[in-house]
C-alpha cells in the first residue's frame, strides 16, 4: 500500500475534523469528517485549493494569522478556543526536515471541560 493512501485512511478514521493549510493559507487537505462538516453541514463546496479565509470571519482570520505568526517562530500546538458545537480547536504546525513551517493543520476534539 502506498504511503499517501495509508495516511489518508488513518486520517479518515479519526472522528474529528482535520484540515491541512499551507503557509499561504490555502487549504490542501481535509479528512472525511472535515469534508462532511464543511460540505454537508455548513454548505461550502470545493474548499481544497481555496483560501482558508473564505470560510472564516474577520475576527477568526486575525486569530489564525496571529497564531500562524507564533508557529513561524517555532511555537508548538496552539489552542484557539471552543467552537459553537463544543469542540476544542487547535492549530498544529507541520515542519519540513529543516524545521521550517510548511503549513499547519486545524485539529478539533470534543470539549469535555465545562
mmCIF file with all atom_site columns, N, CA, C and O in Angstrom, residues 9 11 19 33 41 48 54 66-67 81 90 93 96 107 110:
data_model
loop_
_atom_site.group_PDB
_atom_site.id
_atom_site.type_symbol
_atom_site.label_atom_id
_atom_site.label_alt_id
_atom_site.label_comp_id
_atom_site.label_asym_id
_atom_site.label_entity_id
_atom_site.label_seq_id
_atom_site.pdbx_PDB_ins_code
_atom_site.Cartn_x
_atom_site.Cartn_y
_atom_site.Cartn_z
_atom_site.occupancy
_atom_site.B_iso_or_equiv
_atom_site.pdbx_formal_charge
_atom_site.auth_seq_id
_atom_site.auth_comp_id
_atom_site.auth_asym_id
_atom_site.auth_atom_id
_atom_site.pdbx_PDB_model_num
ATOM 1  N N  . UNK A 1 9   ? -6.154  6.981  4.878  1.00 0.00 ? 9   UNK A N  1
ATOM 2  C CA . UNK A 1 9   ? -7.017  6.064  5.629  1.00 0.00 ? 9   UNK A CA 1
ATOM 3  C C  . UNK A 1 9   ? -6.947  6.339  7.126  1.00 0.00 ? 9   UNK A C  1
ATOM 4  O O  . UNK A 1 9   ? -7.967  6.322  7.823  1.00 0.00 ? 9   UNK A O  1
ATOM 5  N N  . UNK A 1 11  ? -6.115  9.217  8.644  1.00 0.00 ? 11  UNK A N  1
ATOM 6  C CA . UNK A 1 11  ? -6.761  10.495 8.956  1.00 0.00 ? 11  UNK A CA 1
ATOM 7  C C  . UNK A 1 11  ? -8.280  10.415 8.785  1.00 0.00 ? 11  UNK A C  1
ATOM 8  O O  . UNK A 1 11  ? -9.020  11.047 9.533  1.00 0.00 ? 11  UNK A O  1
ATOM 9  N N  . UNK A 1 19  ? -7.945  19.613 8.974  1.00 0.00 ? 19  UNK A N  1
ATOM 10 C CA . UNK A 1 19  ? -7.778  20.403 7.757  1.00 0.00 ? 19  UNK A CA 1
ATOM 11 C C  . UNK A 1 19  ? -6.326  20.875 7.700  1.00 0.00 ? 19  UNK A C  1
ATOM 12 O O  . UNK A 1 19  ? -5.863  21.541 8.619  1.00 0.00 ? 19  UNK A O  1
ATOM 13 N N  . UNK A 1 33  ? -14.164 13.596 8.001  1.00 0.00 ? 33  UNK A N  1
ATOM 14 C CA . UNK A 1 33  ? -15.004 14.339 8.959  1.00 0.00 ? 33  UNK A CA 1
ATOM 15 C C  . UNK A 1 33  ? -15.062 15.822 8.603  1.00 0.00 ? 33  UNK A C  1
ATOM 16 O O  . UNK A 1 33  ? -16.115 16.456 8.721  1.00 0.00 ? 33  UNK A O  1
ATOM 17 N N  . UNK A 1 41  ? -22.765 19.946 6.241  1.00 0.00 ? 41  UNK A N  1
ATOM 18 C CA . UNK A 1 41  ? -23.378 20.697 7.340  1.00 0.00 ? 41  UNK A CA 1
ATOM 19 C C  . UNK A 1 41  ? -23.353 22.200 7.068  1.00 0.00 ? 41  UNK A C  1
ATOM 20 O O  . UNK A 1 41  ? -24.367 22.881 7.187  1.00 0.00 ? 41  UNK A O  1
ATOM 21 N N  . UNK A 1 48  ? -10.850 22.641 -1.071 1.00 0.00 ? 48  UNK A N  1
ATOM 22 C CA . UNK A 1 48  ? -9.441  22.292 -1.299 1.00 0.00 ? 48  UNK A CA 1
ATOM 23 C C  . UNK A 1 48  ? -8.919  23.121 -2.464 1.00 0.00 ? 48  UNK A C  1
ATOM 24 O O  . UNK A 1 48  ? -9.527  23.195 -3.528 1.00 0.00 ? 48  UNK A O  1
ATOM 25 N N  . UNK A 1 54  ? -11.899 31.988 3.218  1.00 0.00 ? 54  UNK A N  1
ATOM 26 C CA . UNK A 1 54  ? -13.216 32.011 2.581  1.00 0.00 ? 54  UNK A CA 1
ATOM 27 C C  . UNK A 1 54  ? -14.300 31.481 3.507  1.00 0.00 ? 54  UNK A C  1
ATOM 28 O O  . UNK A 1 54  ? -15.473 31.705 3.265  1.00 0.00 ? 54  UNK A O  1
ATOM 29 N N  . UNK A 1 66  ? -2.437  35.542 13.697 1.00 0.00 ? 66  UNK A N  1
ATOM 30 C CA . UNK A 1 66  ? -1.577  35.708 14.878 1.00 0.00 ? 66  UNK A CA 1
ATOM 31 C C  . UNK A 1 66  ? -1.007  34.367 15.334 1.00 0.00 ? 66  UNK A C  1
ATOM 32 O O  . UNK A 1 66  ? 0.173   34.268 15.693 1.00 0.00 ? 66  UNK A O  1
ATOM 33 N N  . UNK A 1 67  ? -1.837  33.328 15.317 1.00 0.00 ? 67  UNK A N  1
ATOM 34 C CA . UNK A 1 67  ? -1.374  32.001 15.718 1.00 0.00 ? 67  UNK A CA 1
ATOM 35 C C  . UNK A 1 67  ? -0.305  31.487 14.757 1.00 0.00 ? 67  UNK A C  1
ATOM 36 O O  . UNK A 1 67  ? 0.707   30.927 15.189 1.00 0.00 ? 67  UNK A O  1
ATOM 37 N N  . UNK A 1 81  ? -9.581  27.982 20.952 1.00 0.00 ? 81  UNK A N  1
ATOM 38 C CA . UNK A 1 81  ? -10.853 28.199 21.618 1.00 0.00 ? 81  UNK A CA 1
ATOM 39 C C  . UNK A 1 81  ? -11.793 27.025 21.446 1.00 0.00 ? 81  UNK A C  1
ATOM 40 O O  . UNK A 1 81  ? -11.396 25.943 21.034 1.00 0.00 ? 81  UNK A O  1
ATOM 41 N N  . UNK A 1 90  ? -7.597  23.574 17.734 1.00 0.00 ? 90  UNK A N  1
ATOM 42 C CA . UNK A 1 90  ? -6.151  23.767 17.830 1.00 0.00 ? 90  UNK A CA 1
ATOM 43 C C  . UNK A 1 90  ? -5.537  23.980 16.448 1.00 0.00 ? 90  UNK A C  1
ATOM 44 O O  . UNK A 1 90  ? -6.067  23.481 15.454 1.00 0.00 ? 90  UNK A O  1
ATOM 45 N N  . UNK A 1 93  ? 1.551   22.885 14.036 1.00 0.00 ? 93  UNK A N  1
ATOM 46 C CA . UNK A 1 93  ? 2.493   23.165 12.955 1.00 0.00 ? 93  UNK A CA 1
ATOM 47 C C  . UNK A 1 93  ? 2.925   21.895 12.230 1.00 0.00 ? 93  UNK A C  1
ATOM 48 O O  . UNK A 1 93  ? 3.002   20.824 12.831 1.00 0.00 ? 93  UNK A O  1
ATOM 49 N N  . UNK A 1 96  ? 9.124   21.032 7.759  1.00 0.00 ? 96  UNK A N  1
ATOM 50 C CA . UNK A 1 96  ? 9.939   20.174 6.894  1.00 0.00 ? 96  UNK A CA 1
ATOM 51 C C  . UNK A 1 96  ? 11.146  19.648 7.663  1.00 0.00 ? 96  UNK A C  1
ATOM 52 O O  . UNK A 1 96  ? 11.283  19.900 8.872  1.00 0.00 ? 96  UNK A O  1
ATOM 53 N N  . UNK A 1 107 ? -7.036  21.117 14.145 1.00 0.00 ? 107 UNK A N  1
ATOM 54 C CA . UNK A 1 107 ? -7.438  19.876 14.812 1.00 0.00 ? 107 UNK A CA 1
ATOM 55 C C  . UNK A 1 107 ? -8.554  20.198 15.788 1.00 0.00 ? 107 UNK A C  1
ATOM 56 O O  . UNK A 1 107 ? -8.510  21.197 16.498 1.00 0.00 ? 107 UNK A O  1
ATOM 57 N N  . UNK A 1 110 ? -13.660 16.900 21.014 1.00 0.00 ? 110 UNK A N  1
ATOM 58 C CA . UNK A 1 110 ? -14.802 17.197 21.877 1.00 0.00 ? 110 UNK A CA 1
ATOM 59 C C  . UNK A 1 110 ? -14.319 17.894 23.132 1.00 0.00 ? 110 UNK A C  1
ATOM 60 O O  . UNK A 1 110 ? -13.342 17.466 23.750 1.00 0.00 ? 110 UNK A O  1
#
